[in-house]
Tab-separated table of C-alpha atoms in Angstrom:
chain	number	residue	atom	x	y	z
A	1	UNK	CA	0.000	0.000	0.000
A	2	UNK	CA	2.633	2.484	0.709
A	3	UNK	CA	4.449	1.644	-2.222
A	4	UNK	CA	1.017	2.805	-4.283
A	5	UNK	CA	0.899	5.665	-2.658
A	6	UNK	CA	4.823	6.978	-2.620
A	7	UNK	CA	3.819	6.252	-6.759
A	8	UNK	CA	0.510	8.465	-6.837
A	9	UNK	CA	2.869	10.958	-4.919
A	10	UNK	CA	5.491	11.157	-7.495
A	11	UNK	CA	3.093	11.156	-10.105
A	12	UNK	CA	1.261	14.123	-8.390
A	13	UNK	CA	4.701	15.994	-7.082
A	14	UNK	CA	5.127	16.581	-11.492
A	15	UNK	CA	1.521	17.343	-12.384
A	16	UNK	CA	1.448	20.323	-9.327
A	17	UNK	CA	4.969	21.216	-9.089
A	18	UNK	CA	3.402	24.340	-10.684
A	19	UNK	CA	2.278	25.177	-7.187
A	20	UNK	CA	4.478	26.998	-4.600
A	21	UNK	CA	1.683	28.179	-1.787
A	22	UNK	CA	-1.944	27.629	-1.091
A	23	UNK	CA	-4.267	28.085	0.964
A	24	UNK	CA	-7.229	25.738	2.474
A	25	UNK	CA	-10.709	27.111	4.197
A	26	UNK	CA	-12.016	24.360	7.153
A	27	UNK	CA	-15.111	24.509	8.759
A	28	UNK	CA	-15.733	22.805	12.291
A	29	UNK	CA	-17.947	19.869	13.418
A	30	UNK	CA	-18.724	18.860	16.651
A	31	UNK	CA	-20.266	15.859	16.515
A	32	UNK	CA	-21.979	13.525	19.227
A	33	UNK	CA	-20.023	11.569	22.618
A	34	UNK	CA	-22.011	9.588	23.980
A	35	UNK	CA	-19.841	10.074	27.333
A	36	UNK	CA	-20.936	13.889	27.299
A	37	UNK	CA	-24.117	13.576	25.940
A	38	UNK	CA	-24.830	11.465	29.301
A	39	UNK	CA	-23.742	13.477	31.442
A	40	UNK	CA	-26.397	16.199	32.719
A	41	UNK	CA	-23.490	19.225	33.410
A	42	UNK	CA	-21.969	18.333	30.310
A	43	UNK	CA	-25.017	18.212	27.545
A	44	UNK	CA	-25.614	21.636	27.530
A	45	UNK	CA	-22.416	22.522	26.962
A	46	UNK	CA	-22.159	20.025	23.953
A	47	UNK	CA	-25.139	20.924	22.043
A	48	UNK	CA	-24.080	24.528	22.545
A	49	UNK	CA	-21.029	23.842	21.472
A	50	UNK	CA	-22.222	22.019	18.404
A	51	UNK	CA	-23.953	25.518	17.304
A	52	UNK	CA	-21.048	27.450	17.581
A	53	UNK	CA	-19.263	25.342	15.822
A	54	UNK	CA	-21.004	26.118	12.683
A	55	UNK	CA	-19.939	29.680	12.686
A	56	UNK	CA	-16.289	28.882	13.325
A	57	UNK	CA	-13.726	28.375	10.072
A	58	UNK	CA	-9.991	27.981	9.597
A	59	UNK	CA	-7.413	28.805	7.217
A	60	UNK	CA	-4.271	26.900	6.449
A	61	UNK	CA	-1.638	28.259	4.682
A	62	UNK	CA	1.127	26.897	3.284
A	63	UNK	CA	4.126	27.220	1.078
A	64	UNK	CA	7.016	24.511	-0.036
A	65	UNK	CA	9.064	24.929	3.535
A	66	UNK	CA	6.198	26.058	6.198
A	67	UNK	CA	2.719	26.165	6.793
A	68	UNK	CA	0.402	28.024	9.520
A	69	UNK	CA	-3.083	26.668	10.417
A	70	UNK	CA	-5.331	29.770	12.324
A	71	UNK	CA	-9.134	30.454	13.603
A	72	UNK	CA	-10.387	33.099	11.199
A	73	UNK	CA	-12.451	36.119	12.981
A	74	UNK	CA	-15.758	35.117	13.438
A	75	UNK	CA	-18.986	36.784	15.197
A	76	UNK	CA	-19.199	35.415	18.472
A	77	UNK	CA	-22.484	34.595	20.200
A	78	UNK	CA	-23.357	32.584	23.406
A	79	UNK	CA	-22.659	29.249	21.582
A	80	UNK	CA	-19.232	29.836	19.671
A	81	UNK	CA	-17.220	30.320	23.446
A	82	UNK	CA	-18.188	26.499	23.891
A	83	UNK	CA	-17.258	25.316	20.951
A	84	UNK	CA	-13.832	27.016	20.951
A	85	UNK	CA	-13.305	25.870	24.236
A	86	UNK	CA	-14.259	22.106	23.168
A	87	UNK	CA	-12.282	22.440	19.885
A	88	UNK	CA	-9.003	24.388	21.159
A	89	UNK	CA	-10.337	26.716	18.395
A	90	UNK	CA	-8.474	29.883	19.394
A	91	UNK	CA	-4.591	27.781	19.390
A	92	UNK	CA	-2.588	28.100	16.247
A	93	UNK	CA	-0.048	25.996	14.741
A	94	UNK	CA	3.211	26.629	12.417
A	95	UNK	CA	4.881	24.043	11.053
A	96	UNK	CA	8.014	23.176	9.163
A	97	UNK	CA	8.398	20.851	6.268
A	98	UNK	CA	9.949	17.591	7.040
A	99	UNK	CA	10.857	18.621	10.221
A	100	UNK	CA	8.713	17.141	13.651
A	101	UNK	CA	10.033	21.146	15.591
A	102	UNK	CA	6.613	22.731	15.999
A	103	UNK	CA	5.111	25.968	17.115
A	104	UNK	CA	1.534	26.979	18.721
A	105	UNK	CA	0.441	30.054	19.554
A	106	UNK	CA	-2.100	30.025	22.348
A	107	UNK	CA	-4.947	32.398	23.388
A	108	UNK	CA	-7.050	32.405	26.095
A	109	UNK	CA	-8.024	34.083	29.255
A	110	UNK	CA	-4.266	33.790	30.649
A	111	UNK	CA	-3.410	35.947	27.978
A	112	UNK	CA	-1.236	34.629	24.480
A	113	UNK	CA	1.632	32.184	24.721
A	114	UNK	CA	3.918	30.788	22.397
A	115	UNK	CA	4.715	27.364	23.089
A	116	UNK	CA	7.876	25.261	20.619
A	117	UNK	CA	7.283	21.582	20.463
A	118	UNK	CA	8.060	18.469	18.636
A	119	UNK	CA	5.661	16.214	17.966
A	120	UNK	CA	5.857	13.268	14.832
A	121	UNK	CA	2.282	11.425	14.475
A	122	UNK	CA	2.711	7.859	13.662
A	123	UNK	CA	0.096	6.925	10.881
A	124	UNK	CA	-1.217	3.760	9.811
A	125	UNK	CA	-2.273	4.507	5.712
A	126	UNK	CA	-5.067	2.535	4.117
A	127	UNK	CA	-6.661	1.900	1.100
A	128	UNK	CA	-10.217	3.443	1.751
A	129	UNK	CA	-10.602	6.523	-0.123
A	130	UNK	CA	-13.409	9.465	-1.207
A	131	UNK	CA	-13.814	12.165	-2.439
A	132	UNK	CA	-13.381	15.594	-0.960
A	133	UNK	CA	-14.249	18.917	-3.222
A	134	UNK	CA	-13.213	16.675	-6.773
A	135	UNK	CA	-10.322	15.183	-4.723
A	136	UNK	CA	-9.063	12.115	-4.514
A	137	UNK	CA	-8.449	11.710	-0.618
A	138	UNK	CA	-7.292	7.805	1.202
A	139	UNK	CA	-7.607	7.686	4.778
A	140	UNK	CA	-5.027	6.915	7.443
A	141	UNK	CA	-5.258	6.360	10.924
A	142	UNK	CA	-3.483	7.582	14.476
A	143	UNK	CA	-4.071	7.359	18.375
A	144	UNK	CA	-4.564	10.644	20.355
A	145	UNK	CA	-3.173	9.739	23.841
A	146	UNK	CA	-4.477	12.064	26.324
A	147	UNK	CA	-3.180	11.578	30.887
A	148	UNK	CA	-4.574	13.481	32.933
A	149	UNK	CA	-5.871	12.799	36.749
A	150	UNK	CA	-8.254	10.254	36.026
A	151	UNK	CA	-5.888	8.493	34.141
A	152	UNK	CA	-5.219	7.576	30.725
A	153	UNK	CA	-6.982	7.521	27.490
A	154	UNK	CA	-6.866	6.666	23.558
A	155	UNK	CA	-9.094	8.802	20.987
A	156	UNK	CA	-8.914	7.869	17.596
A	157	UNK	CA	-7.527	9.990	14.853
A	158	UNK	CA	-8.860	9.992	11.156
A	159	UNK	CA	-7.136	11.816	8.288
A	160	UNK	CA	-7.959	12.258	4.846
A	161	UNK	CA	-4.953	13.408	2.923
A	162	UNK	CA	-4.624	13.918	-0.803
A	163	UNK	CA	-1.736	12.498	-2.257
A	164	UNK	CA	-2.596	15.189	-5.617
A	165	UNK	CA	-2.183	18.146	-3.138
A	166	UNK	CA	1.927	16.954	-2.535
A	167	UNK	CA	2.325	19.283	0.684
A	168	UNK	CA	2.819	16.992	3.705
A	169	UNK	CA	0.694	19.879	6.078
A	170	UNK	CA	-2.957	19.413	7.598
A	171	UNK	CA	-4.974	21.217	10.544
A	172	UNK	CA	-3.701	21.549	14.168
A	173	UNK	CA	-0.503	21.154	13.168
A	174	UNK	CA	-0.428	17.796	12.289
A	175	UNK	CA	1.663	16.705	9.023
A	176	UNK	CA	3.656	13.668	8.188
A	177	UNK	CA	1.301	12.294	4.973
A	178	UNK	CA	1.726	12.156	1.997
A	179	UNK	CA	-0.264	14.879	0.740
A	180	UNK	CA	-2.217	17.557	2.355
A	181	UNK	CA	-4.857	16.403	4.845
A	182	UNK	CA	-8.344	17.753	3.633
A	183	UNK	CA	-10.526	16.138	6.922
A	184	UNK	CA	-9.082	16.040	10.271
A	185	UNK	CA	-11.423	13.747	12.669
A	186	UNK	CA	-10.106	13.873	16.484
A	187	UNK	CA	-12.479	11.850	18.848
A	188	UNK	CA	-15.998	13.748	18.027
A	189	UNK	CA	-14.350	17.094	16.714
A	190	UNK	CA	-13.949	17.396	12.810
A	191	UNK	CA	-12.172	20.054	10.275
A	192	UNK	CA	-12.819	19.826	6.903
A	193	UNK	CA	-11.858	21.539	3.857
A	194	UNK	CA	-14.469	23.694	2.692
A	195	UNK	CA	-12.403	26.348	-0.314
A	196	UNK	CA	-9.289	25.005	-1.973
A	197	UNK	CA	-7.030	27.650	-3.331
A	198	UNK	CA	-3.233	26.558	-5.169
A	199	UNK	CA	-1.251	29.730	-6.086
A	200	UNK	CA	2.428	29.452	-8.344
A	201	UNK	CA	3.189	32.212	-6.205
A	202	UNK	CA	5.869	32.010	-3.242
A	203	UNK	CA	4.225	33.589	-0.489
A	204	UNK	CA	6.021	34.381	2.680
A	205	UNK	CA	4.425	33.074	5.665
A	206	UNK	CA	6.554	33.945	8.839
A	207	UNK	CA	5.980	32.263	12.143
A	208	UNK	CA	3.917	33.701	15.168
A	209	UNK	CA	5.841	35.913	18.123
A	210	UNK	CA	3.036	37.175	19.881
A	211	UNK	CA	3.111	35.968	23.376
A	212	UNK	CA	4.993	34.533	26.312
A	213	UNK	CA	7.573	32.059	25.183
A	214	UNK	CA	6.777	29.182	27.903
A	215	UNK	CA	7.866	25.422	27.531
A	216	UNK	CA	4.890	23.232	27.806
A	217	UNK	CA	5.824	21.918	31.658
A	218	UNK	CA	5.646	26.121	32.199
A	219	UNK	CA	2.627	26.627	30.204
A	220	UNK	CA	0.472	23.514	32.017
A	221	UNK	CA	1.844	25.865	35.774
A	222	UNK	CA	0.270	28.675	34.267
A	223	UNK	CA	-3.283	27.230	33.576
A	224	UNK	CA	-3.037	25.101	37.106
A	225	UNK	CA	-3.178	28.175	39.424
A	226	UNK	CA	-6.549	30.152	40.125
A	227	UNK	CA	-7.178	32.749	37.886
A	228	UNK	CA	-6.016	36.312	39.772
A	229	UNK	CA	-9.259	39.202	38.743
């Protein structure tokens, strides 16, 4: 299977390596858990957050080296502070080509931090495919591992990456495919590629400096202690 798919890569690296840059519009699902949806303090909050969802979009940008993934302004209503909270919405990501040396940018009611990291997602690729805007897309597969207090947990991961699209980038930072990722599914929360937009333009996109350069031990200090008003 991989050996397929390093050939549809090659195949599509000469019929786009026309294209320097892009850019890719998401939308945002939140869709049903069950574990929420029973719980009585938590079902508001998810059916809120469902509705602000749909108001909430995303741009990725991207060029041959780097790409950036960001919330795009939005009007805000009582719903939409739910689903950014459920979502991580308001966090953005720069990433560098081949490389698993990360950046995110987080706002929130602590103020804006910037936060380096390396992360490398290990995929499992498959032969399921569909079709996403007149793209050919074929699904792989990954483990979110969340610990916290109560202990620890696995949520599945679900990519859809287009091998035609050759830029190894996708929402929330994550990358490592080979082609762009059109659908990001983690646990119940889904981005998906709504506007497509390939440019033979180099555009610049430099990385994000606003806020407090913390390591992530420092940043997870920061959001343990009460809130100071």
């Amino acid at each position: 299977m991989k050996q397929i798919i390093l050939l549809l890569l090659l195949t599509a690296n000469s019929a786009f390596s026309q294209y320097k840059s892009g850019r890719i519009e998401y939308n945002l699902v939140i869709g049903h858990d069950e574990k929420l949806a029973n719980d009585e303090k938590f079902k508001f909050v998810l059916e809120s957050a469902k509705e602000g969802a749909k108001l909430i979009n995303f741009d990725l940008v991207f060029n041959d080296d780097v790409s950036f993934f960001k919330k795009n302004e939005s009007l805000d209503n009582e719903h939409t502070g739910y689903a950014e909270a459920m979502s991580g919405a308001k966090d953005s990501y720069y990433t560098l080509k081949n490389s698993t040396e990360k950046i995110k940018q987080i706002d929130n009611y602590r103020g804006q931090f910037i936060i380096n990291y390396s992360d490398e997602t290990k995929w499992e690729l498959s032969e399921e495919t569909k079709i996403i805007d007149n793209y050919v897309c074929y699904k792989a597969t990954s483990t979110q591992i969340v610990i916290n207090s109560k202990g620890t947990f696995k949520h599945p991961i679900i990519a859809w990456y287009c091998p035609s699209i050759p830029f190894s980038y996708g929402p929330r930072g994550y990358t490592g495919l080979p082609g762009l990722i059109l659908e990001l599914q983690v646990r119940h929360i889904k981005w998906g590629a709504t506007k497509i937009f390939l440019s033979k333009e180099i555009k610049t996109i430099d990385a994000p400096t606003k806020g407090k350069v913390v390591t992530e031990e420092e940043y997870i200090d920061i959001i343990m202690k009460p809130p100071t008003f």
